[in-house]
Short mmCIF file of C-alpha atoms and ligand atoms in Angstrom, two decimals:
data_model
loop_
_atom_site.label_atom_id
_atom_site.label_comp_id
_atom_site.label_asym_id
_atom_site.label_seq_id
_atom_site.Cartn_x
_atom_site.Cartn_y
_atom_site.Cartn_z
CA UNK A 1 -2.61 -211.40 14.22
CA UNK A 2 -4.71 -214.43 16.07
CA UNK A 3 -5.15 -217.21 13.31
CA UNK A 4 -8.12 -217.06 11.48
CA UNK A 5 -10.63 -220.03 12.82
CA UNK A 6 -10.50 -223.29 10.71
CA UNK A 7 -14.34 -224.29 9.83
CA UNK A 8 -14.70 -227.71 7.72
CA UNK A 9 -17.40 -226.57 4.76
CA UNK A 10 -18.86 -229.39 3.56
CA UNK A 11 -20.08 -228.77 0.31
CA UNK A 12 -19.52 -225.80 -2.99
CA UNK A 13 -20.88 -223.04 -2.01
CA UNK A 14 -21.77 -220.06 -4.40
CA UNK A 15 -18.44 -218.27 -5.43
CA UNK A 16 -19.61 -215.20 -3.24
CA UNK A 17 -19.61 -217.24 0.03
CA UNK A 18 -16.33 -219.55 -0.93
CA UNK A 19 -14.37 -216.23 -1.60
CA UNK A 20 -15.42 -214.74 1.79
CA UNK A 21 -14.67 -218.17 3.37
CA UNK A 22 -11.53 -218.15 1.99
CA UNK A 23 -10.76 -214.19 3.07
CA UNK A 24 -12.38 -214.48 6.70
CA UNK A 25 -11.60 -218.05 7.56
CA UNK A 26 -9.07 -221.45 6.94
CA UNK A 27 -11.93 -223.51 5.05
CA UNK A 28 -11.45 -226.75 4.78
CA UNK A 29 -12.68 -228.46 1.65
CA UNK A 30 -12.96 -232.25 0.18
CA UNK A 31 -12.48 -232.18 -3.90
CA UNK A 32 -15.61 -231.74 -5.62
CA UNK A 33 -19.17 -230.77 -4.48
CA UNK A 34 -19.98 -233.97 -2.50
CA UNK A 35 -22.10 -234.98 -0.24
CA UNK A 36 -19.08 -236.68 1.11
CA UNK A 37 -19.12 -239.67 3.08
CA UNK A 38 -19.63 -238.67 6.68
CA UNK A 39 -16.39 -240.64 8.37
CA UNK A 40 -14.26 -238.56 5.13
CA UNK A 41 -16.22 -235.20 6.93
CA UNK A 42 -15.20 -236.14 10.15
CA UNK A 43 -11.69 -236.78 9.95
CA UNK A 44 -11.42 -233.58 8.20
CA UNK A 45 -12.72 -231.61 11.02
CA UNK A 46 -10.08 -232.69 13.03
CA UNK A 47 -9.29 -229.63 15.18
CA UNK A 48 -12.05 -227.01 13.35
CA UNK A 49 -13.82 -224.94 15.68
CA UNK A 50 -16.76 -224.30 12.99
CA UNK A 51 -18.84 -226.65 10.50
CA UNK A 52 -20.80 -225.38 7.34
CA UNK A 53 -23.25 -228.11 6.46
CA UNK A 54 -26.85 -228.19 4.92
CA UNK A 55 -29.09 -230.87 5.01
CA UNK A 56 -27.23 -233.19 2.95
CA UNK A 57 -25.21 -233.58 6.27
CA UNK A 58 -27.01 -236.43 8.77
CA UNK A 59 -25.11 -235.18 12.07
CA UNK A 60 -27.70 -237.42 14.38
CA UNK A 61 -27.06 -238.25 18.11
CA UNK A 62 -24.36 -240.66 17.25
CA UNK A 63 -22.52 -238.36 14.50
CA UNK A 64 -22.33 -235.88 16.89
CA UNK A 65 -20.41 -237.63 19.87
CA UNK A 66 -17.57 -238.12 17.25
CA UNK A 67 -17.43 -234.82 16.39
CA UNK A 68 -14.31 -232.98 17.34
CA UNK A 69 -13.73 -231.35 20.94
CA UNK A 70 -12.45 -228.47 19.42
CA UNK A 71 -15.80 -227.64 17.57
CA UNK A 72 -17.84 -224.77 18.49
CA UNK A 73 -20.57 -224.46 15.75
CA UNK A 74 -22.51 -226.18 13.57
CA UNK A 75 -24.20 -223.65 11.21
CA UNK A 76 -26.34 -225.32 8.39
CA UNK A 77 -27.22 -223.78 5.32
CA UNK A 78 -31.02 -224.47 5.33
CA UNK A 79 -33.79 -223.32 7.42
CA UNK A 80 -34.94 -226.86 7.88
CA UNK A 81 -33.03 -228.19 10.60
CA UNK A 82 -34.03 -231.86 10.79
CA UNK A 83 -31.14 -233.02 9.56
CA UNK A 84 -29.47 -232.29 13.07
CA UNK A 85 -30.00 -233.46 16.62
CA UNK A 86 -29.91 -230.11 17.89
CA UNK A 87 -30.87 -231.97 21.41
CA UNK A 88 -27.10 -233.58 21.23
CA UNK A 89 -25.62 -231.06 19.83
CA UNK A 90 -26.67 -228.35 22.70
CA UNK A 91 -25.99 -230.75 25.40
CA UNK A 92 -21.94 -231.25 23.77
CA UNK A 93 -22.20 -227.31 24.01
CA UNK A 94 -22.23 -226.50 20.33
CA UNK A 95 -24.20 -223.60 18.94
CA UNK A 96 -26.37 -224.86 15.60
CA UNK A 97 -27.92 -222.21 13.17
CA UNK A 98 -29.70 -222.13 10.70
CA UNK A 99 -30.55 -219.81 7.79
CA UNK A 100 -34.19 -218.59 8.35
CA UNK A 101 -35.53 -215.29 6.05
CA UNK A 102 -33.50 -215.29 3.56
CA UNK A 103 -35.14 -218.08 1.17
CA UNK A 104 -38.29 -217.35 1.93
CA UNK A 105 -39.62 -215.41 -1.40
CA UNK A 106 -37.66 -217.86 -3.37
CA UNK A 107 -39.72 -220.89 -1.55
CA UNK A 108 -42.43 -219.41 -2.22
CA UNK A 109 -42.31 -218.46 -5.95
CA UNK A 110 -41.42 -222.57 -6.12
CA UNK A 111 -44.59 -223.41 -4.08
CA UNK A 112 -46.41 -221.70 -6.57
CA UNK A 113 -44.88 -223.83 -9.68
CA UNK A 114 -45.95 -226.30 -7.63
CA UNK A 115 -49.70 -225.32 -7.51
CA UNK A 116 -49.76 -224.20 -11.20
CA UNK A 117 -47.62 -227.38 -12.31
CA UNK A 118 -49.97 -229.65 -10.99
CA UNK A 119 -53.43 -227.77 -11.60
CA UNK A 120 -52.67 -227.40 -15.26
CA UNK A 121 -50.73 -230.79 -15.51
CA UNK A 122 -47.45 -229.62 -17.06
CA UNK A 123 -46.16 -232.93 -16.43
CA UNK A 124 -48.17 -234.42 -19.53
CA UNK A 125 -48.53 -231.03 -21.56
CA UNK A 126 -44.38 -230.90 -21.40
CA UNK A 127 -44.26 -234.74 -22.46
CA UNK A 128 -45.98 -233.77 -25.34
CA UNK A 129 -43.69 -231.41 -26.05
CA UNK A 130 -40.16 -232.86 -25.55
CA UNK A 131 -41.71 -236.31 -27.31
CA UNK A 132 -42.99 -234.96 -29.82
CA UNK A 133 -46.38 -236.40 -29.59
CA UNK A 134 -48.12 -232.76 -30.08
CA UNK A 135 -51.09 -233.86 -32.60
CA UNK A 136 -52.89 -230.74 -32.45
CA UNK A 137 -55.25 -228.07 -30.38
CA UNK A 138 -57.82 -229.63 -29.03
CA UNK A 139 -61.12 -228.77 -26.56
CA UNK A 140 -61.01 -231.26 -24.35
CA UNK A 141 -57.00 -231.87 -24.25
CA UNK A 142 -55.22 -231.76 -21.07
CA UNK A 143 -58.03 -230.16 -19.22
CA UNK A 144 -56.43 -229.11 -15.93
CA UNK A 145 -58.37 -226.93 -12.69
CA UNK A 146 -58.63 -223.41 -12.56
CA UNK A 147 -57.51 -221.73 -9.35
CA UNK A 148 -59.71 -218.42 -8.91
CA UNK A 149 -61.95 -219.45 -6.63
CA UNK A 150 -60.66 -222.58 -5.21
CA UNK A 151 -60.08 -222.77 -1.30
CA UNK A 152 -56.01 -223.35 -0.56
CA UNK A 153 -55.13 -224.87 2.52
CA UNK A 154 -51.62 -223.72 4.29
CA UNK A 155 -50.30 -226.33 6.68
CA UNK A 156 -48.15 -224.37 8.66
CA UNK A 157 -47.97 -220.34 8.06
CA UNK A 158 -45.09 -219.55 9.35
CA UNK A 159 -42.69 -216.94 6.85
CA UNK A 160 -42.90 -219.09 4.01
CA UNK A 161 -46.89 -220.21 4.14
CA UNK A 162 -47.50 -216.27 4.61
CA UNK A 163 -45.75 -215.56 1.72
CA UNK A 164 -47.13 -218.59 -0.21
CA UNK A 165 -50.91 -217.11 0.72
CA UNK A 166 -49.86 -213.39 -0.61
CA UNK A 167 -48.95 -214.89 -4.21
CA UNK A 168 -51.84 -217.50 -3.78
CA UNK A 169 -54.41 -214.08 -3.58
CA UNK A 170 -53.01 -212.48 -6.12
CA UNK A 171 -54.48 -215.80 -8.07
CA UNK A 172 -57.63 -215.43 -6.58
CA UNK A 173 -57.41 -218.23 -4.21
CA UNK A 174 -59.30 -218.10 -0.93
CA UNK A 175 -56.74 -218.93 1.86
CA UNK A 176 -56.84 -221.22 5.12
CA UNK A 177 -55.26 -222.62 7.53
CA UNK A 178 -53.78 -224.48 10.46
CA UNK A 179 -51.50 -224.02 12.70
CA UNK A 180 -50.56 -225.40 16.62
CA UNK A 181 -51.63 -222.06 17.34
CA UNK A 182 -53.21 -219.19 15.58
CA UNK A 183 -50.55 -216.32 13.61
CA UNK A 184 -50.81 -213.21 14.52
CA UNK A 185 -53.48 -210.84 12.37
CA UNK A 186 -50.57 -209.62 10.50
CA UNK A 187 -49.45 -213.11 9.32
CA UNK A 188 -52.94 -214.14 8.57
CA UNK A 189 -53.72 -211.00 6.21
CA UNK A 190 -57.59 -212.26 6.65
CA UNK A 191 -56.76 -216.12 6.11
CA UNK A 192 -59.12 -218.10 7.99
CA UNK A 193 -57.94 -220.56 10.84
CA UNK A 194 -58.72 -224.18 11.61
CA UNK A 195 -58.17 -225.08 14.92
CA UNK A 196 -57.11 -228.71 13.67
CA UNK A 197 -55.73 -230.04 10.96
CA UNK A 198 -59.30 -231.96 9.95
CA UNK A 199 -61.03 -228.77 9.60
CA UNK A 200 -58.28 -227.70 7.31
CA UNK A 201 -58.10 -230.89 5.32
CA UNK A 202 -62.38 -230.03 4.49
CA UNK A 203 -61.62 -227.20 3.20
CA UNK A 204 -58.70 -227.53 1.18
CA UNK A 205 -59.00 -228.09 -2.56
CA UNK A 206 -55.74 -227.55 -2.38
CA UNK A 207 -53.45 -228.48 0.72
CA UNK A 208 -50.14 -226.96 0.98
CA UNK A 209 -47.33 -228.39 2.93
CA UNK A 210 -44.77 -225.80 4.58
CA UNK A 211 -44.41 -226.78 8.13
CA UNK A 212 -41.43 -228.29 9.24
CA UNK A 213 -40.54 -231.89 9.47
CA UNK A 214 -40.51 -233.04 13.43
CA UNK A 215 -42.22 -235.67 15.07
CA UNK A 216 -45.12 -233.86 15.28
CA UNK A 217 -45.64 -233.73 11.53
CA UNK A 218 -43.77 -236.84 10.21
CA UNK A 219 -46.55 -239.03 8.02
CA UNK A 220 -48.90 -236.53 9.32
CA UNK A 221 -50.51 -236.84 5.38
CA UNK A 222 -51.49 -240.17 5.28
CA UNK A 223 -54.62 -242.39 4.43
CA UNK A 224 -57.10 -241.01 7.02
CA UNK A 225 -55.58 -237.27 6.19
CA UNK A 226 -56.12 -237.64 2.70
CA UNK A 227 -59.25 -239.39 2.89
CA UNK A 228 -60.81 -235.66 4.48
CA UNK A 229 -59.55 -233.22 1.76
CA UNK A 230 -62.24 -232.31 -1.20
CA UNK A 231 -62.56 -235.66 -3.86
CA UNK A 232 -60.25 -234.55 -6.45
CA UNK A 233 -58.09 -231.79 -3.93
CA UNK A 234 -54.40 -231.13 -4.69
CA UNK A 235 -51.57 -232.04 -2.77
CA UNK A 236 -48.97 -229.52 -2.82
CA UNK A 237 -45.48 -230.23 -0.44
CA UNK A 238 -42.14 -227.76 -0.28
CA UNK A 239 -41.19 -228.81 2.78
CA UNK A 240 -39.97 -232.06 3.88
CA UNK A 241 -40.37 -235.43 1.89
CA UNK A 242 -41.19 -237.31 5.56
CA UNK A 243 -44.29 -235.31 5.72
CA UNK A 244 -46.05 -237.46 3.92
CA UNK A 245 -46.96 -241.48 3.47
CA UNK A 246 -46.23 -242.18 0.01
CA UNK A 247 -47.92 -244.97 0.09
CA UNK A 248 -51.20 -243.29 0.63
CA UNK A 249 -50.31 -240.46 -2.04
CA UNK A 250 -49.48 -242.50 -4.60
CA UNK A 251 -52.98 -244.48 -4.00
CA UNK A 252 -55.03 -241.14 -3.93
CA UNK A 253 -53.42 -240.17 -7.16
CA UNK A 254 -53.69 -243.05 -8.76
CA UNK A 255 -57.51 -243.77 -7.92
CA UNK A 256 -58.08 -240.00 -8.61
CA UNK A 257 -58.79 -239.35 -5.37
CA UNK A 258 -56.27 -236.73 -5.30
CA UNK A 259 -56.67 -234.61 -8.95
CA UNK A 260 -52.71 -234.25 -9.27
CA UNK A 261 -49.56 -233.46 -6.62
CA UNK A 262 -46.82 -230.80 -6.92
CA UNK A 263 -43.69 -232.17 -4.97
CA UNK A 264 -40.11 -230.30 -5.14
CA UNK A 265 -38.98 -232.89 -1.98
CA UNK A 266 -39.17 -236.45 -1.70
CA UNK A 267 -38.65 -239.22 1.49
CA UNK A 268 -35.17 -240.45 1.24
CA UNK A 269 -34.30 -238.19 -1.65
CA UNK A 270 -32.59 -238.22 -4.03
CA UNK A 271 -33.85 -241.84 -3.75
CA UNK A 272 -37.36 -241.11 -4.68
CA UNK A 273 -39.88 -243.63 -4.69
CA UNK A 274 -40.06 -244.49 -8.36
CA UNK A 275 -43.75 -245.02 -9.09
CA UNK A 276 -43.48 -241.02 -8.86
CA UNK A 277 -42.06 -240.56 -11.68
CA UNK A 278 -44.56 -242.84 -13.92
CA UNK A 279 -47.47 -241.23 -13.00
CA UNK A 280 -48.75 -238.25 -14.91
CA UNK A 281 -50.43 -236.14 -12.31
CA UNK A 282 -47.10 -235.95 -10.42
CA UNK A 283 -45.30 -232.40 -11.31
CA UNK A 284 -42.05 -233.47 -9.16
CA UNK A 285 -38.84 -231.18 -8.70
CA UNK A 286 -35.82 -231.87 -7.23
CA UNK A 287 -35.74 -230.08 -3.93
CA UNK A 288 -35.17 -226.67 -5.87
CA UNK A 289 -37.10 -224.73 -3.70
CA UNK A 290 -34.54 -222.27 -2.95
CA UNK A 291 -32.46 -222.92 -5.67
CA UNK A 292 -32.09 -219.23 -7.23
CA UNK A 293 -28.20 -217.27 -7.21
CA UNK A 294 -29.74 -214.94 -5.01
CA UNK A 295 -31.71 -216.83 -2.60
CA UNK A 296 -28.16 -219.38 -2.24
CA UNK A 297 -26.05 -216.79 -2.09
CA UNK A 298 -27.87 -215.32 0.97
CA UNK A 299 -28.31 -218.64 2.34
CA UNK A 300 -24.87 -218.91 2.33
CA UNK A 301 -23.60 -215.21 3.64
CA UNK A 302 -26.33 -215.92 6.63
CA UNK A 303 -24.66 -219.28 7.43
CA UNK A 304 -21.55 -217.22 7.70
CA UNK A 305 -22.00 -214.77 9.47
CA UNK A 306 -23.29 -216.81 12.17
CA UNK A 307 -19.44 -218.34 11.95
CA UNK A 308 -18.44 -215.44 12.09
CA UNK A 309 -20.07 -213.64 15.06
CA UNK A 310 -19.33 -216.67 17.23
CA UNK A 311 -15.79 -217.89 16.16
CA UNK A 312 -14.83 -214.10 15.18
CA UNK A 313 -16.27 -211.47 17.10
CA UNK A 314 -16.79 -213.73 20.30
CA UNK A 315 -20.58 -212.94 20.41
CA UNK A 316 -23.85 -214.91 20.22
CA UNK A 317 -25.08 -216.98 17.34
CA UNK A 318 -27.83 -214.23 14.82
CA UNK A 319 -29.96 -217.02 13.36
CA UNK A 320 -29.58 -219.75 16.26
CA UNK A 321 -31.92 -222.50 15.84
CA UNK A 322 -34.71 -222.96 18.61
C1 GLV B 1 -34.41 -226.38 2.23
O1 GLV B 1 -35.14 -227.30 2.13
C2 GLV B 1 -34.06 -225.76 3.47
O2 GLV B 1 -34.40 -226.30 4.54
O3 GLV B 1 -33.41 -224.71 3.44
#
């Protein structure tokens, strides 16, 4: 029997993925959850062929020269992949996946919350609530926005901004968007394209972030960017804190130029900026987007079976990063 491949898994993993980890593979493990210091990581790699992160795990250029000679794969379990220099990590020969698909519904049900948190400004109707500050029904209390009819803008509609515009019709929201270059008509279902992200930011009452972080789109909502959307537009983002400037959001939200903000990630998280959290039309998760047993689960298996196929069965990498 040839000895099952050792891969160094980072963090807890659903019970699901552990137990088939522990069946398929020699896991290696640090006590507890983590995220564990990278040097503790490294030296227990020592001699793995395979590496289960997610995006708690910075592997950048550096990182990744110390990583052992006897590695093979680095399969992440996120879809975001800007966590790793794949640029580094190809050139040392490694194969890095990622876990695309599978978390896609799940993102998008949370990019809803997002929408609906902010639009009907759960953050203050839920203080009154859990403070117990509740003094009665009133006309005029905690007025939000209603959606039906308002124009939602989709930067980036890739899986998850597709899916994000099928729930956002069902709401009767009109849909736009932009991308580098135009989705194909079954993507679109009839959403409109804008050829550049200005003609987007006109339209969008509210502007939904699900493109991925790279340099491209790093700060890419900043002063000027927010200074083009509808007075009073809403700022949605469920995929990568660096996206934005904060800076520039929390002025827009504080002068009212942005009407409220629905944020499930955060620049430096878990190290939010903390004027965030004081201001009322700021519906803020933490990074929970595809935080369901399902969605994790599969996240997981996915991650796996990438291991799997390559250390295993000898063949190429399913969800390989590109
Ligand atoms: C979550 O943010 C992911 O990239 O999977």
């Amino acid at each position: 029997m040839t000895a099952k491949p050792s891969i160094l898994v980072a963090r807890r993993l659903p019970d699901a993925c552990e137990a088939r980890l522990d069946a398929d593979f020699a896991p290696r493990r640090l006590p507890g959850d983590g995220p564990h210091p990278m040097p503790a990581l490294l030296a227990a790699a020592e001699g793995c062929s395979g590496m289960l992160v997610t995006l708690t795990e910075r592997l950048d250029a550096a990182t990744i020269a110390t990583l052992p000679a006897s590695l093979r794969i680095i399969a992440t379990m996120s879809v975001g992949f800007d966590h790793i220099d794949v640029g580094a990590a190809t050139a040392r020969g490694l194969a890095v996946t990622n876990t695309p698909g599978v978390l896609t519904e799940a993102t998008a049900d949370l990019t809803l919350l997002l929408i609906l948190g902010a639009a009907r400004r759960a953050t203050e109707a839920m203080a009154l609530i859990r403070e117990d500050r509740w003094g009665t029904w009133s006309p005029t209390g905690l007025l939000g926005v209603d959606l039906a009819g308002r124009r939602l803008g989709i930067l980036g509609l890739g899986r998850i901004g597709a899916a994000v515009a099928k729930r956002a019709r069902a709401f009767g929201l009109e849909i736009h968007y932009h991308n580098r270059r135009r989705a194909s008509p079954e993507q679109e279902q009839g959403a409109t394209y804008h050829d550049t992200l200005d003609r987007l930011l006109a339209v969008s009452d509210i502007l939904a972030l699900t493109a991925a972080s790279t340099p491209e789109t790093r700060n890419i909502i900043d002063h000027a960017a927010l200074a083009k959307l509808p007075p009073g537009a809403i700022l949605v983002n469920s995929a990568r804190g660096d996206l934005v400037d904060d800076d520039a959001v929390i002025e827009a939200l504080r002068t009212g130029r942005l009407f409220a903000a629905g944020l499930d990630v955060f620049r430096g998280e878990p190290a939010l900026d903390p004027r965030y959290r004081r201001l009322p039309n700021v519906f803020a998760l933490p990074h929970i987007g595809s935080a369901t047993v399902e969605t994790r689960t599969a996240m997981g298996m996915c991650a796996i079976d990438n291991l799997d196929a390559v250390l295993k069965r000898g063949t190429a990498p399913i969800t390989p990063v590109t």
